[in-house]
Amino acid sequence: MRNSRKYRLAAVGIALSASAVLGTQTMAQAQTQGTTDTAPRYQPEMVRALAASLGVSEGAAIDRLDRQDAQQAKLAELARRGIAGDGAFFDASGKLTVNVADSAAAARVEKAGLDARVPARGQAALDKIKAELDALAAKKVPSGVVAWSVNLAADKVTVKVNNDRGAAAEAFLARAAKHGAAVDIVRGQEKLEPKAAIHPGSKMTFNNTSQWCSVGYGAHDSSGRQYLVSAGHCIVNTLRYDGTAFAKGYKTRYALGTRSVDMGIATVNSGHSIATSVGTWGNTDPIAVKGSSRAASGAAICKSGATTGWTCGAIDSYNNTVTYVDLNGGPDTVVSGLAASSVCVEGGDSGGAYISGNQAQGMTSGGPTNQQCSGGVNSRGSSYFQPLDDALSYYGLTLNTN
């Protein structure tokens, strides 16, 4: 169990300094391109975690992040020039591939310095299949089918199954199977749960109970009113930090047993604020938040949470729909619009902040029921998070940045 002071530090942004800058330990000097007084481009712990996961040097990990940023910039430039793609993804080597409609479009993308392919299906066609499955799940929750999502790299919709014995699950899988090779059904998967936990010694407590989540990001509306953006299942009437009420639940799109989206916001009480830097549980100085540009699938990412602290991995995919079980015996809930990652989480991490470089990405939603993150920062695991940009857009808010 972590000591209480450290426990509080990562639990809520109001304990962190808004003027904090990135740490300078380990690879900081190597990232400053010949100077020693310039802030590093990447958070050092993310560099170390990426290097360890890839089995390469920290210098090679920095090169990987540089290439990742450069390729995403090229992709954005193609979009500005009206060269449309049908989805893009990073492969295991860090190379970005763009789906295109035909060889002529592929030539234009390759001329810009990116790889291109003409897929059998592509994102638009796969999204249509997934939307069909979403509509079926909206009518009756397919308990036992734990998740379904678009896998761009494989050019398929992946359906993960724990138990297919129920009538709704059987009907769901039968519909999925009608799409043939476009759908990959993977069995033997663990059930999922929203990552709120019942345990004493919480970080962001619910009302006057011992349940907790982790604090997400601060944002404001056009009039300057301050909000906490979090996982929807973490939004309740009163949210407390260290026993003091600091926010009040305002809106959520999560409802147990009903087709949901796991986003929500709380109004921040007068006298409190959410810092514009993400705590790293003592691994480095807090990470300054500079924006919320969405990273492509395959990008490196880290999260801060009240239970497992600072853990890192990579983004797997976007537009995931999952089925969450309720450990208190309530009905299963289908949740759409999530991103999947290889970041390890446990109960109580929900709502916690995901960040890639200095760009805020989202808040923890859920993960495998019995997952344990025993290996620290580089723990093997998986999780789902609510993309921040979708939540900001839906509620009409602007992220608070450093």
mmCIF file of C-alpha atoms in Angstrom:
data_model
loop_
_atom_site.group_PDB
_atom_site.id
_atom_site.type_symbol
_atom_site.label_atom_id
_atom_site.label_comp_id
_atom_site.label_asym_id
_atom_site.label_seq_id
_atom_site.Cartn_x
_atom_site.Cartn_y
_atom_site.Cartn_z
ATOM 1 C CA MET A 1 0.000 0.000 0.000
ATOM 2 C CA ARG A 2 1.344 3.419 -0.913
ATOM 3 C CA ASN A 3 1.859 5.984 1.844
ATOM 4 C CA SER A 4 -1.024 8.406 2.402
ATOM 5 C CA ARG A 5 0.828 11.504 1.204
ATOM 6 C CA LYS A 6 1.696 9.935 -2.146
ATOM 7 C CA TYR A 7 -1.798 8.517 -2.336
ATOM 8 C CA ARG A 8 -3.294 11.989 -2.128
ATOM 9 C CA LEU A 9 -0.874 13.547 -4.601
ATOM 10 C CA ALA A 10 -2.032 11.488 -7.555
ATOM 11 C CA ALA A 11 -5.648 11.406 -6.496
ATOM 12 C CA VAL A 12 -6.637 14.911 -7.460
ATOM 13 C CA GLY A 13 -5.234 17.724 -9.511
ATOM 14 C CA ILE A 14 -5.789 20.448 -6.917
ATOM 15 C CA ALA A 15 -2.821 19.115 -4.955
ATOM 16 C CA LEU A 16 -0.424 19.709 -7.864
ATOM 17 C CA SER A 17 1.366 22.906 -8.830
ATOM 18 C CA ALA A 18 -0.067 24.588 -11.914
ATOM 19 C CA SER A 19 3.364 26.013 -12.711
ATOM 20 C CA ALA A 20 5.244 22.700 -12.625
ATOM 21 C CA VAL A 21 7.374 21.804 -15.652
ATOM 22 C CA LEU A 22 8.621 18.521 -17.078
ATOM 23 C CA GLY A 23 11.362 16.721 -15.159
ATOM 24 C CA THR A 24 14.983 16.817 -16.248
ATOM 25 C CA GLN A 25 16.159 13.431 -14.974
ATOM 26 C CA THR A 26 17.558 10.526 -17.008
ATOM 27 C CA MET A 27 17.071 11.371 -20.713
ATOM 28 C CA ALA A 28 16.141 15.030 -20.301
ATOM 29 C CA GLN A 29 19.507 16.299 -21.541
ATOM 30 C CA ALA A 30 19.400 13.952 -24.513
ATOM 31 C CA GLN A 31 16.058 15.402 -25.528
ATOM 32 C CA THR A 32 17.106 19.050 -25.571
ATOM 33 C CA GLN A 33 19.076 18.917 -28.829
ATOM 34 C CA GLY A 34 22.340 20.201 -27.424
ATOM 35 C CA THR A 35 21.131 22.468 -24.605
ATOM 36 C CA THR A 36 20.793 21.808 -20.893
ATOM 37 C CA ASP A 37 18.252 24.480 -19.946
ATOM 38 C CA THR A 38 15.417 23.637 -22.343
ATOM 39 C CA ALA A 39 12.491 21.518 -21.166
ATOM 40 C CA PRO A 40 12.559 17.987 -22.654
ATOM 41 C CA ARG A 41 10.228 17.215 -25.549
ATOM 42 C CA TYR A 42 8.957 14.047 -23.872
ATOM 43 C CA GLN A 43 8.273 13.056 -20.307
ATOM 44 C CA PRO A 44 11.290 10.964 -19.151
ATOM 45 C CA GLU A 45 9.261 8.147 -17.610
ATOM 46 C CA MET A 46 7.368 7.693 -20.881
ATOM 47 C CA VAL A 47 10.704 7.430 -22.682
ATOM 48 C CA ARG A 48 11.975 4.818 -20.208
ATOM 49 C CA ALA A 49 8.729 2.832 -20.343
ATOM 50 C CA LEU A 50 8.650 2.871 -24.144
ATOM 51 C CA ALA A 51 12.311 1.834 -24.329
ATOM 52 C CA ALA A 52 11.688 -1.058 -21.932
ATOM 53 C CA SER A 53 8.576 -2.264 -23.747
ATOM 54 C CA LEU A 54 10.313 -2.168 -27.143
ATOM 55 C CA GLY A 55 13.607 -3.551 -25.886
ATOM 56 C CA VAL A 56 15.557 -0.596 -27.286
ATOM 57 C CA SER A 57 17.710 2.236 -25.919
ATOM 58 C CA GLU A 58 16.153 5.443 -24.628
ATOM 59 C CA GLY A 59 17.683 7.267 -27.581
ATOM 60 C CA ALA A 60 15.900 4.889 -29.942
ATOM 61 C CA ALA A 61 12.660 5.416 -28.009
ATOM 62 C CA ILE A 62 12.985 9.180 -28.449
ATOM 63 C CA ASP A 63 13.607 8.642 -32.171
ATOM 64 C CA ARG A 64 10.425 6.523 -32.273
ATOM 65 C CA LEU A 65 8.403 9.333 -30.701
ATOM 66 C CA ASP A 66 9.963 11.902 -33.068
ATOM 67 C CA ARG A 67 9.050 9.772 -36.094
ATOM 68 C CA GLN A 68 5.558 9.257 -34.688
ATOM 69 C CA ASP A 69 5.015 13.017 -34.363
ATOM 70 C CA ALA A 70 6.448 13.713 -37.833
ATOM 71 C CA GLN A 71 4.199 11.135 -39.481
ATOM 72 C CA GLN A 72 1.091 12.461 -37.747
ATOM 73 C CA ALA A 73 1.999 15.959 -38.917
ATOM 74 C CA LYS A 74 2.222 14.686 -42.497
ATOM 75 C CA LEU A 75 -1.167 13.009 -42.128
ATOM 76 C CA ALA A 76 -2.701 16.245 -40.866
ATOM 77 C CA GLU A 77 -1.193 18.119 -43.824
ATOM 78 C CA LEU A 78 -2.710 15.609 -46.258
ATOM 79 C CA ALA A 79 -6.122 16.198 -44.702
ATOM 80 C CA ARG A 80 -5.700 19.976 -45.033
ATOM 81 C CA ARG A 81 -4.914 19.478 -48.732
ATOM 82 C CA GLY A 82 -8.100 17.482 -49.192
ATOM 83 C CA ILE A 83 -6.411 14.116 -49.679
ATOM 84 C CA ALA A 84 -8.838 11.888 -47.833
ATOM 85 C CA GLY A 85 -7.847 8.630 -46.174
ATOM 86 C CA ASP A 86 -10.009 5.848 -44.819
ATOM 87 C CA GLY A 87 -8.306 5.493 -41.446
ATOM 88 C CA ALA A 88 -4.650 5.356 -40.402
ATOM 89 C CA PHE A 89 -2.664 3.264 -37.932
ATOM 90 C CA PHE A 90 0.854 2.719 -36.590
ATOM 91 C CA ASP A 91 2.313 -0.764 -36.980
ATOM 92 C CA ALA A 92 4.597 -2.458 -34.450
ATOM 93 C CA SER A 93 7.661 -0.793 -35.963
ATOM 94 C CA GLY A 94 6.199 2.692 -35.550
ATOM 95 C CA LYS A 95 5.333 3.209 -39.217
ATOM 96 C CA LEU A 96 2.070 4.986 -40.029
ATOM 97 C CA THR A 97 -0.056 3.428 -42.770
ATOM 98 C CA VAL A 98 -2.976 5.258 -44.393
ATOM 99 C CA ASN A 99 -5.959 3.416 -45.862
ATOM 100 C CA VAL A 100 -6.982 4.828 -49.255
ATOM 101 C CA ALA A 101 -9.625 4.095 -51.876
ATOM 102 C CA ASP A 102 -7.441 3.376 -54.912
ATOM 103 C CA SER A 103 -3.927 3.313 -56.342
ATOM 104 C CA ALA A 104 -4.080 6.972 -57.398
ATOM 105 C CA ALA A 105 -4.777 8.058 -53.827
ATOM 106 C CA ALA A 106 -2.052 5.694 -52.599
ATOM 107 C CA ALA A 107 0.438 7.395 -54.892
ATOM 108 C CA ARG A 108 -0.431 10.828 -53.479
ATOM 109 C CA VAL A 109 -0.036 9.590 -49.887
ATOM 110 C CA GLU A 110 3.270 7.865 -50.642
ATOM 111 C CA LYS A 111 4.550 11.002 -52.374
ATOM 112 C CA ALA A 112 3.967 12.797 -49.055
ATOM 113 C CA GLY A 113 6.240 10.279 -47.348
ATOM 114 C CA LEU A 114 3.713 7.928 -45.744
ATOM 115 C CA ASP A 115 2.833 4.310 -46.420
ATOM 116 C CA ALA A 116 -0.537 3.626 -48.047
ATOM 117 C CA ARG A 117 -2.665 0.584 -48.747
ATOM 118 C CA VAL A 118 -5.946 -0.160 -50.495
ATOM 119 C CA PRO A 119 -7.707 -2.382 -47.917
ATOM 120 C CA ALA A 120 -10.368 -4.980 -48.572
ATOM 121 C CA ARG A 121 -12.722 -3.003 -46.366
ATOM 122 C CA GLY A 122 -11.293 0.111 -44.632
ATOM 123 C CA GLN A 123 -12.518 2.168 -41.703
ATOM 124 C CA ALA A 124 -15.820 3.375 -43.161
ATOM 125 C CA ALA A 125 -16.972 -0.155 -44.029
ATOM 126 C CA LEU A 126 -15.800 -1.529 -40.682
ATOM 127 C CA ASP A 127 -17.496 1.312 -38.789
ATOM 128 C CA LYS A 128 -20.734 0.386 -40.575
ATOM 129 C CA ILE A 129 -20.457 -3.230 -39.398
ATOM 130 C CA LYS A 130 -19.712 -2.099 -35.861
ATOM 131 C CA ALA A 131 -22.660 0.323 -35.908
ATOM 132 C CA GLU A 132 -24.902 -2.600 -36.877
ATOM 133 C CA LEU A 133 -23.631 -4.544 -33.842
ATOM 134 C CA ASP A 134 -24.062 -1.469 -31.623
ATOM 135 C CA ALA A 135 -27.703 -1.194 -32.720
ATOM 136 C CA LEU A 136 -28.299 -4.856 -31.906
ATOM 137 C CA ALA A 137 -26.723 -4.449 -28.463
ATOM 138 C CA ALA A 138 -28.923 -1.404 -27.818
ATOM 139 C CA LYS A 139 -31.994 -3.634 -28.080
ATOM 140 C CA LYS A 140 -30.669 -6.287 -25.698
ATOM 141 C CA VAL A 141 -27.319 -6.359 -23.867
ATOM 142 C CA PRO A 142 -25.264 -9.333 -25.186
ATOM 143 C CA SER A 143 -23.989 -10.394 -21.749
ATOM 144 C CA GLY A 144 -20.852 -12.470 -22.195
ATOM 145 C CA VAL A 145 -19.680 -10.543 -25.258
ATOM 146 C CA VAL A 146 -17.149 -8.300 -23.557
ATOM 147 C CA ALA A 147 -16.113 -5.917 -26.368
ATOM 148 C CA TRP A 148 -16.257 -5.228 -30.092
ATOM 149 C CA SER A 149 -14.210 -2.721 -32.042
ATOM 150 C CA VAL A 150 -12.691 -1.773 -35.360
ATOM 151 C CA ASN A 151 -9.146 -3.145 -35.776
ATOM 152 C CA LEU A 152 -7.726 -1.019 -38.587
ATOM 153 C CA ALA A 153 -4.421 -2.844 -38.859
ATOM 154 C CA ALA A 154 -6.157 -6.204 -39.308
ATOM 155 C CA ASP A 155 -8.898 -4.612 -41.461
ATOM 156 C CA LYS A 156 -11.529 -6.372 -39.371
ATOM 157 C CA VAL A 157 -14.051 -5.857 -36.592
ATOM 158 C CA THR A 158 -12.835 -7.762 -33.534
ATOM 159 C CA VAL A 159 -15.417 -9.269 -31.175
ATOM 160 C CA LYS A 160 -14.150 -10.485 -27.784
ATOM 161 C CA VAL A 161 -16.204 -13.150 -25.990
ATOM 162 C CA ASN A 162 -16.191 -14.448 -22.424
ATOM 163 C CA ASN A 163 -19.372 -16.529 -22.502
ATOM 164 C CA ASP A 164 -21.679 -17.143 -25.460
ATOM 165 C CA ARG A 165 -24.339 -19.271 -23.747
ATOM 166 C CA GLY A 166 -26.990 -16.560 -23.361
ATOM 167 C CA ALA A 167 -29.661 -16.035 -25.992
ATOM 168 C CA ALA A 168 -28.674 -12.386 -26.554
ATOM 169 C CA ALA A 169 -24.999 -13.305 -26.930
ATOM 170 C CA GLU A 170 -25.854 -16.101 -29.371
ATOM 171 C CA ALA A 171 -27.956 -13.743 -31.497
ATOM 172 C CA PHE A 172 -25.236 -11.079 -31.404
ATOM 173 C CA LEU A 173 -22.504 -13.508 -32.490
ATOM 174 C CA ALA A 174 -24.710 -14.976 -35.206
ATOM 175 C CA ARG A 175 -25.208 -11.489 -36.655
ATOM 176 C CA ALA A 176 -21.479 -10.812 -36.419
ATOM 177 C CA ALA A 177 -20.647 -14.101 -38.147
ATOM 178 C CA LYS A 178 -22.769 -13.122 -41.168
ATOM 179 C CA HIS A 179 -20.026 -10.675 -42.119
ATOM 180 C CA GLY A 180 -17.598 -13.532 -42.685
ATOM 181 C CA ALA A 181 -13.917 -12.628 -42.872
ATOM 182 C CA ALA A 182 -14.679 -9.007 -41.935
ATOM 183 C CA VAL A 183 -15.290 -10.069 -38.315
ATOM 184 C CA ASP A 184 -12.811 -11.843 -36.043
ATOM 185 C CA ILE A 185 -14.429 -13.522 -33.012
ATOM 186 C CA VAL A 186 -11.960 -14.078 -30.149
ATOM 187 C CA ARG A 187 -13.111 -16.308 -27.289
ATOM 188 C CA GLY A 188 -11.765 -16.909 -23.803
ATOM 189 C CA GLN A 189 -11.638 -13.230 -22.825
ATOM 190 C CA GLU A 190 -12.047 -11.851 -19.298
ATOM 191 C CA LYS A 191 -15.171 -9.966 -18.277
ATOM 192 C CA LEU A 192 -14.840 -6.176 -18.005
ATOM 193 C CA GLU A 193 -15.923 -3.819 -15.270
ATOM 194 C CA PRO A 194 -15.958 -0.043 -14.824
ATOM 195 C CA LYS A 195 -12.883 0.860 -12.788
ATOM 196 C CA ALA A 196 -14.451 2.289 -9.661
ATOM 197 C CA ALA A 197 -13.575 0.374 -6.449
ATOM 198 C CA ILE A 198 -15.037 0.048 -2.957
ATOM 199 C CA HIS A 199 -12.145 0.401 -0.546
ATOM 200 C CA PRO A 200 -11.232 2.627 2.417
ATOM 201 C CA GLY A 201 -8.622 5.353 1.921
ATOM 202 C CA SER A 202 -9.954 6.814 -1.315
ATOM 203 C CA LYS A 203 -8.653 9.485 -3.636
ATOM 204 C CA MET A 204 -11.839 11.084 -4.983
ATOM 205 C CA THR A 205 -14.662 9.752 -2.846
ATOM 206 C CA PHE A 206 -18.321 9.475 -3.816
ATOM 207 C CA ASN A 207 -20.663 11.438 -1.548
ATOM 208 C CA ASN A 208 -19.952 10.102 1.964
ATOM 209 C CA THR A 209 -19.111 6.537 0.934
ATOM 210 C CA SER A 210 -15.783 4.695 0.728
ATOM 211 C CA GLN A 211 -15.988 4.246 -3.055
ATOM 212 C CA TRP A 212 -13.489 6.165 -5.167
ATOM 213 C CA CYS A 213 -12.355 7.134 -8.624
ATOM 214 C CA SER A 214 -9.453 9.214 -9.902
ATOM 215 C CA VAL A 215 -9.574 12.841 -10.963
ATOM 216 C CA GLY A 216 -9.476 13.582 -14.704
ATOM 217 C CA TYR A 217 -8.989 16.923 -16.461
ATOM 218 C CA GLY A 218 -10.092 20.481 -15.799
ATOM 219 C CA ALA A 219 -11.963 22.456 -18.467
ATOM 220 C CA HIS A 220 -14.068 25.591 -18.768
ATOM 221 C CA ASP A 221 -17.087 26.820 -20.703
ATOM 222 C CA SER A 222 -17.418 30.067 -22.662
ATOM 223 C CA SER A 223 -18.266 32.000 -19.505
ATOM 224 C CA GLY A 224 -15.220 30.661 -17.657
ATOM 225 C CA ARG A 225 -17.083 28.285 -15.352
ATOM 226 C CA GLN A 226 -14.798 25.433 -14.273
ATOM 227 C CA TYR A 227 -15.568 21.724 -14.685
ATOM 228 C CA LEU A 228 -13.986 18.384 -13.942
ATOM 229 C CA VAL A 229 -14.134 16.054 -16.976
ATOM 230 C CA SER A 230 -14.227 12.425 -15.906
ATOM 231 C CA ALA A 231 -15.519 8.955 -16.659
ATOM 232 C CA GLY A 232 -19.318 9.120 -16.578
ATOM 233 C CA HIS A 233 -19.667 6.359 -13.981
ATOM 234 C CA CYS A 234 -17.536 8.474 -11.590
ATOM 235 C CA ILE A 235 -19.957 11.427 -11.646
ATOM 236 C CA VAL A 236 -22.110 11.512 -8.507
ATOM 237 C CA ASN A 237 -23.707 14.240 -6.431
ATOM 238 C CA THR A 238 -20.676 15.156 -4.286
ATOM 239 C CA LEU A 239 -17.007 14.471 -5.012
ATOM 240 C CA ARG A 240 -14.505 14.840 -2.184
ATOM 241 C CA TYR A 241 -10.752 15.235 -2.021
ATOM 242 C CA ASP A 242 -9.128 14.408 1.309
ATOM 243 C CA GLY A 243 -12.542 14.655 2.961
ATOM 244 C CA THR A 244 -13.409 18.058 1.496
ATOM 245 C CA ALA A 245 -16.100 18.481 -1.172
ATOM 246 C CA PHE A 246 -14.425 20.011 -4.233
ATOM 247 C CA ALA A 247 -16.872 19.246 -7.060
ATOM 248 C CA LYS A 248 -20.552 18.511 -7.648
ATOM 249 C CA GLY A 249 -21.855 16.096 -10.273
ATOM 250 C CA TYR A 250 -23.508 17.943 -13.152
ATOM 251 C CA LYS A 251 -24.022 15.700 -16.193
ATOM 252 C CA THR A 252 -23.237 12.101 -17.111
ATOM 253 C CA ARG A 253 -23.981 9.857 -20.086
ATOM 254 C CA TYR A 254 -23.482 6.664 -18.070
ATOM 255 C CA ALA A 255 -26.493 4.758 -16.702
ATOM 256 C CA LEU A 256 -26.275 1.231 -15.288
ATOM 257 C CA GLY A 257 -28.039 -1.303 -17.494
ATOM 258 C CA THR A 258 -28.650 1.203 -20.316
ATOM 259 C CA ARG A 259 -26.704 1.809 -23.528
ATOM 260 C CA SER A 260 -24.177 4.392 -22.336
ATOM 261 C CA VAL A 261 -21.190 6.575 -23.088
ATOM 262 C CA ASP A 262 -18.703 6.775 -20.204
ATOM 263 C CA MET A 263 -18.242 10.545 -20.058
ATOM 264 C CA GLY A 264 -19.441 13.085 -17.539
ATOM 265 C CA ILE A 265 -18.651 16.436 -15.955
ATOM 266 C CA ALA A 266 -18.811 17.947 -12.484
ATOM 267 C CA THR A 267 -18.810 21.627 -11.535
ATOM 268 C CA VAL A 268 -15.742 22.607 -9.516
ATOM 269 C CA ASN A 269 -16.582 24.331 -6.235
ATOM 270 C CA SER A 270 -15.414 27.885 -5.563
ATOM 271 C CA GLY A 271 -11.938 27.963 -4.020
ATOM 272 C CA HIS A 272 -10.802 24.764 -5.731
ATOM 273 C CA SER A 273 -9.169 24.080 -9.082
ATOM 274 C CA ILE A 274 -7.869 21.236 -11.228
ATOM 275 C CA ALA A 275 -4.162 21.617 -12.034
ATOM 276 C CA THR A 276 -2.990 21.833 -15.633
ATOM 277 C CA SER A 277 -0.360 19.145 -15.086
ATOM 278 C CA VAL A 278 -0.689 15.385 -14.598
ATOM 279 C CA GLY A 279 0.841 13.785 -11.494
ATOM 280 C CA THR A 280 3.244 10.880 -12.127
ATOM 281 C CA TRP A 281 3.337 9.317 -8.663
ATOM 282 C CA GLY A 282 6.886 10.449 -7.998
ATOM 283 C CA ASN A 283 8.349 9.090 -11.241
ATOM 284 C CA THR A 284 9.031 12.613 -12.556
ATOM 285 C CA ASP A 285 7.743 16.115 -12.027
ATOM 286 C CA PRO A 286 4.079 16.579 -13.034
ATOM 287 C CA ILE A 287 3.545 16.613 -16.821
ATOM 288 C CA ALA A 288 2.360 19.945 -18.196
ATOM 289 C CA VAL A 289 -0.789 19.640 -20.340
ATOM 290 C CA LYS A 290 -0.388 21.591 -23.591
ATOM 291 C CA GLY A 291 -3.437 20.420 -25.535
ATOM 292 C CA SER A 292 -5.742 17.536 -26.397
ATOM 293 C CA SER A 293 -4.764 16.499 -29.924
ATOM 294 C CA ARG A 294 -5.757 12.851 -30.381
ATOM 295 C CA ALA A 295 -2.830 10.461 -30.931
ATOM 296 C CA ALA A 296 -3.156 7.739 -33.570
ATOM 297 C CA SER A 297 -3.547 4.100 -32.603
ATOM 298 C CA GLY A 298 -0.164 2.602 -31.767
ATOM 299 C CA ALA A 299 1.075 5.791 -30.080
ATOM 300 C CA ALA A 300 2.766 5.618 -26.672
ATOM 301 C CA ILE A 301 0.598 6.689 -23.740
ATOM 302 C CA CYS A 302 0.730 6.821 -19.920
ATOM 303 C CA LYS A 303 -1.944 7.235 -17.266
ATOM 304 C CA SER A 304 -2.129 8.492 -13.690
ATOM 305 C CA GLY A 305 -4.614 6.768 -11.380
ATOM 306 C CA ALA A 306 -5.417 6.520 -7.690
ATOM 307 C CA THR A 307 -4.837 2.766 -7.377
ATOM 308 C CA THR A 308 -1.981 1.803 -9.704
ATOM 309 C CA GLY A 309 -0.305 5.199 -10.007
ATOM 310 C CA TRP A 310 1.702 5.786 -13.185
ATOM 311 C CA THR A 311 1.482 3.070 -15.839
ATOM 312 C CA CYS A 312 2.380 3.217 -19.527
ATOM 313 C CA GLY A 313 1.698 1.385 -22.774
ATOM 314 C CA ALA A 314 0.266 2.141 -26.208
ATOM 315 C CA ILE A 315 -3.089 2.987 -27.766
ATOM 316 C CA ASP A 316 -4.609 -0.065 -29.440
ATOM 317 C CA SER A 317 -7.700 1.305 -31.187
ATOM 318 C CA TYR A 318 -10.586 3.755 -31.069
ATOM 319 C CA ASN A 319 -14.362 3.366 -31.398
ATOM 320 C CA ASN A 320 -14.632 0.358 -29.076
ATOM 321 C CA THR A 321 -17.933 -0.824 -27.646
ATOM 322 C CA VAL A 322 -17.765 -2.992 -24.523
ATOM 323 C CA THR A 323 -20.083 -4.794 -22.117
ATOM 324 C CA TYR A 324 -19.369 -4.027 -18.448
ATOM 325 C CA VAL A 325 -20.522 -6.336 -15.648
ATOM 326 C CA ASP A 326 -21.631 -4.860 -12.328
ATOM 327 C CA LEU A 327 -19.832 -6.514 -9.392
ATOM 328 C CA ASN A 328 -22.702 -5.560 -7.081
ATOM 329 C CA GLY A 329 -25.109 -7.777 -9.005
ATOM 330 C CA GLY A 330 -26.715 -5.094 -11.158
ATOM 331 C CA PRO A 331 -27.400 -5.412 -14.889
ATOM 332 C CA ASP A 332 -24.683 -5.430 -17.533
ATOM 333 C CA THR A 333 -24.072 -2.154 -19.373
ATOM 334 C CA VAL A 334 -23.018 -1.610 -22.994
ATOM 335 C CA VAL A 335 -20.639 1.351 -23.339
ATOM 336 C CA SER A 336 -19.654 2.844 -26.708
ATOM 337 C CA GLY A 337 -17.015 5.266 -27.959
ATOM 338 C CA LEU A 338 -14.058 4.012 -25.928
ATOM 339 C CA ALA A 339 -10.394 3.744 -26.854
ATOM 340 C CA ALA A 340 -8.447 0.581 -25.988
ATOM 341 C CA SER A 341 -4.855 0.528 -24.718
ATOM 342 C CA SER A 342 -2.179 -1.738 -23.261
ATOM 343 C CA VAL A 343 -2.001 0.461 -20.131
ATOM 344 C CA CYS A 344 -2.635 -1.514 -16.936
ATOM 345 C CA VAL A 345 -5.407 -0.334 -14.575
ATOM 346 C CA GLU A 346 -7.221 -1.616 -11.504
ATOM 347 C CA GLY A 347 -10.346 -0.685 -9.573
ATOM 348 C CA GLY A 348 -10.297 2.958 -8.467
ATOM 349 C CA ASP A 349 -8.259 4.151 -11.471
ATOM 350 C CA SER A 350 -11.454 5.226 -13.259
ATOM 351 C CA GLY A 351 -11.493 8.858 -14.312
ATOM 352 C CA GLY A 352 -7.696 9.071 -14.170
ATOM 353 C CA ALA A 353 -5.777 10.998 -16.813
ATOM 354 C CA TYR A 354 -4.189 9.495 -19.956
ATOM 355 C CA ILE A 355 -1.522 11.572 -21.682
ATOM 356 C CA SER A 356 0.706 11.090 -24.753
ATOM 357 C CA GLY A 357 3.702 13.416 -24.765
ATOM 358 C CA ASN A 358 2.115 16.640 -23.519
ATOM 359 C CA GLN A 359 -1.286 16.037 -25.161
ATOM 360 C CA ALA A 360 -4.169 14.964 -22.904
ATOM 361 C CA GLN A 361 -5.912 11.885 -24.336
ATOM 362 C CA GLY A 362 -8.689 10.744 -21.997
ATOM 363 C CA MET A 363 -9.864 9.230 -18.727
ATOM 364 C CA THR A 364 -9.819 5.602 -17.511
ATOM 365 C CA SER A 365 -13.120 3.810 -18.060
ATOM 366 C CA GLY A 366 -12.559 0.107 -17.355
ATOM 367 C CA GLY A 367 -10.537 -3.051 -17.773
ATOM 368 C CA PRO A 368 -10.404 -6.805 -17.053
ATOM 369 C CA THR A 369 -12.141 -7.697 -13.774
ATOM 370 C CA ASN A 370 -9.269 -9.519 -12.053
ATOM 371 C CA GLN A 371 -6.364 -7.603 -13.569
ATOM 372 C CA GLN A 372 -3.415 -6.858 -11.260
ATOM 373 C CA CYS A 373 -0.736 -4.343 -12.191
ATOM 374 C CA SER A 374 2.111 -5.903 -10.228
ATOM 375 C CA GLY A 375 4.956 -4.708 -12.449
ATOM 376 C CA GLY A 376 4.754 -0.966 -11.783
ATOM 377 C CA VAL A 377 5.055 1.460 -14.694
ATOM 378 C CA ASN A 378 5.637 -1.326 -17.212
ATOM 379 C CA SER A 379 2.898 -3.651 -15.917
ATOM 380 C CA ARG A 380 1.417 -5.824 -18.614
ATOM 381 C CA GLY A 381 -2.304 -5.270 -18.950
ATOM 382 C CA SER A 382 -5.082 -3.587 -20.851
ATOM 383 C CA SER A 383 -7.693 -0.917 -20.362
ATOM 384 C CA TYR A 384 -10.352 1.197 -22.018
ATOM 385 C CA PHE A 385 -10.484 4.969 -21.757
ATOM 386 C CA GLN A 386 -12.949 7.673 -22.708
ATOM 387 C CA PRO A 387 -11.285 9.969 -25.295
ATOM 388 C CA LEU A 388 -11.068 13.486 -23.901
ATOM 389 C CA ASP A 389 -11.631 15.295 -27.196
ATOM 390 C CA ASP A 390 -15.023 13.602 -27.607
ATOM 391 C CA ALA A 391 -16.080 14.665 -24.102
ATOM 392 C CA LEU A 392 -14.927 18.259 -24.587
ATOM 393 C CA SER A 393 -16.786 18.464 -27.897
ATOM 394 C CA TYR A 394 -19.989 16.936 -26.537
ATOM 395 C CA TYR A 395 -20.172 19.285 -23.536
ATOM 396 C CA GLY A 396 -18.869 22.350 -25.394
ATOM 397 C CA LEU A 397 -15.861 22.820 -23.104
ATOM 398 C CA THR A 398 -12.274 23.980 -23.564
ATOM 399 C CA LEU A 399 -9.432 22.122 -21.874
ATOM 400 C CA ASN A 400 -7.417 24.038 -19.298
ATOM 401 C CA THR A 401 -3.786 23.958 -20.451
ATOM 402 C CA ASN A 402 -0.442 24.915 -18.992
#
